[in-house]
Amino acid sequence: MNKAELIDAIADESKLSKKDTETFVKTFTDVVSKALKKGDDVALVGFGTFSVSKRAARTGHNPKTGETIKIAAAKTPKFKPGKGLKDLVNGAKK
């Protein structure tokens, strides 16, 4: 499902206009992105938690040449699904 399909699905389920739904989806992604940039977690109980993980600097190898390269430390966003979402995906009954 891409962004346009997500907007259509939310609009159908919520009975909101597509314009309002598009505004909501954009605002939601902006707010979550800003929170992660500040280092905050965003927890949606039953759905999951968006957070930032830190990766230490490390050495790697160029697979083509075998040359050793340095990989800089980085922050990366991650998502940990909540129990409710895991159960739903795995077919558990409510």
Coordinates of C-alpha atoms in Angstrom, one line a residue:
M1 CA 0.0 0.0 0.0
N2 CA 1.4 3.4 -1.0
K3 CA 0.6 6.8 0.5
A4 CA -2.3 7.5 -2.0
E5 CA -3.8 4.1 -1.3
L6 CA -3.5 4.7 2.5
I7 CA -5.2 8.1 2.2
D8 CA -8.1 6.4 0.2
A9 CA -8.5 3.6 2.7
I10 CA -8.5 6.0 5.7
A11 CA -11.0 8.3 4.0
D12 CA -13.3 5.4 3.2
E13 CA -13.1 4.0 6.8
S14 CA -13.4 7.4 8.6
K15 CA -15.9 9.0 6.2
L16 CA -13.6 12.1 6.1
S17 CA -12.8 13.9 2.8
K18 CA -9.7 12.8 1.0
K19 CA -8.3 16.4 1.4
D20 CA -8.8 16.2 5.2
T21 CA -7.3 12.7 5.3
E22 CA -4.3 13.8 3.3
T23 CA -3.8 16.7 5.7
F24 CA -4.0 14.2 8.6
V25 CA -1.5 11.7 7.1
K26 CA 1.0 14.5 6.3
T27 CA 0.6 16.0 9.8
F28 CA 1.0 12.6 11.4
T29 CA 4.2 11.8 9.5
D30 CA 5.6 15.3 10.2
V31 CA 4.9 15.1 13.9
V32 CA 6.4 11.7 14.3
S33 CA 9.4 12.7 12.2
K34 CA 10.0 15.8 14.4
A35 CA 9.7 13.8 17.6
L36 CA 12.2 11.3 16.4
K37 CA 14.6 14.0 15.3
K38 CA 14.5 15.4 18.9
G39 CA 15.2 11.9 20.2
D40 CA 11.7 11.2 21.5
D41 CA 9.8 8.0 21.1
V42 CA 6.3 7.9 19.8
A43 CA 4.3 5.1 21.4
L44 CA 0.8 4.1 20.2
V45 CA -0.5 1.6 22.7
G46 CA -1.5 -1.6 21.0
F47 CA 0.0 -0.6 17.7
G48 CA 3.7 0.0 18.3
T49 CA 6.5 2.4 19.1
F50 CA 8.6 4.6 16.8
S51 CA 12.0 5.3 18.2
V52 CA 15.6 6.1 17.2
S53 CA 18.4 3.6 17.4
K54 CA 22.1 4.5 17.4
R55 CA 24.6 2.5 15.4
A56 CA 28.2 2.7 16.4
A57 CA 31.0 3.4 13.8
R58 CA 32.4 0.2 12.3
T59 CA 34.5 -1.1 9.6
G60 CA 33.2 -2.9 6.6
H61 CA 34.4 -4.4 3.3
N62 CA 33.7 -3.3 -0.2
P63 CA 32.4 -6.6 -1.7
K64 CA 33.7 -5.8 -5.1
T65 CA 37.3 -4.9 -4.2
G66 CA 37.6 -6.4 -0.7
E67 CA 38.9 -3.1 0.5
T68 CA 38.3 -2.2 4.1
I69 CA 36.1 0.9 4.6
K70 CA 35.0 3.0 7.5
I71 CA 31.3 3.3 8.2
A72 CA 30.4 6.3 10.2
A73 CA 28.2 6.2 13.3
A74 CA 24.5 6.9 12.5
K75 CA 21.1 7.2 14.0
T76 CA 18.3 5.3 12.4
P77 CA 14.6 5.2 12.9
K78 CA 12.9 2.0 13.9
F79 CA 9.5 0.6 14.6
K80 CA 8.6 -2.0 17.2
P81 CA 5.2 -3.5 16.8
G82 CA 2.9 -3.7 19.8
K83 CA 1.2 -6.9 21.0
G84 CA -2.1 -5.9 19.5
L85 CA -0.6 -5.5 16.0
K86 CA 1.4 -8.6 16.3
D87 CA -1.6 -10.6 17.3
L88 CA -3.7 -9.2 14.5
V89 CA -1.0 -10.0 11.9
N90 CA -0.6 -13.5 13.2
G91 CA -4.4 -14.1 13.1
A92 CA -5.1 -14.2 16.8
K93 CA -8.8 -13.7 17.7
K94 CA -9.9 -10.8 19.8

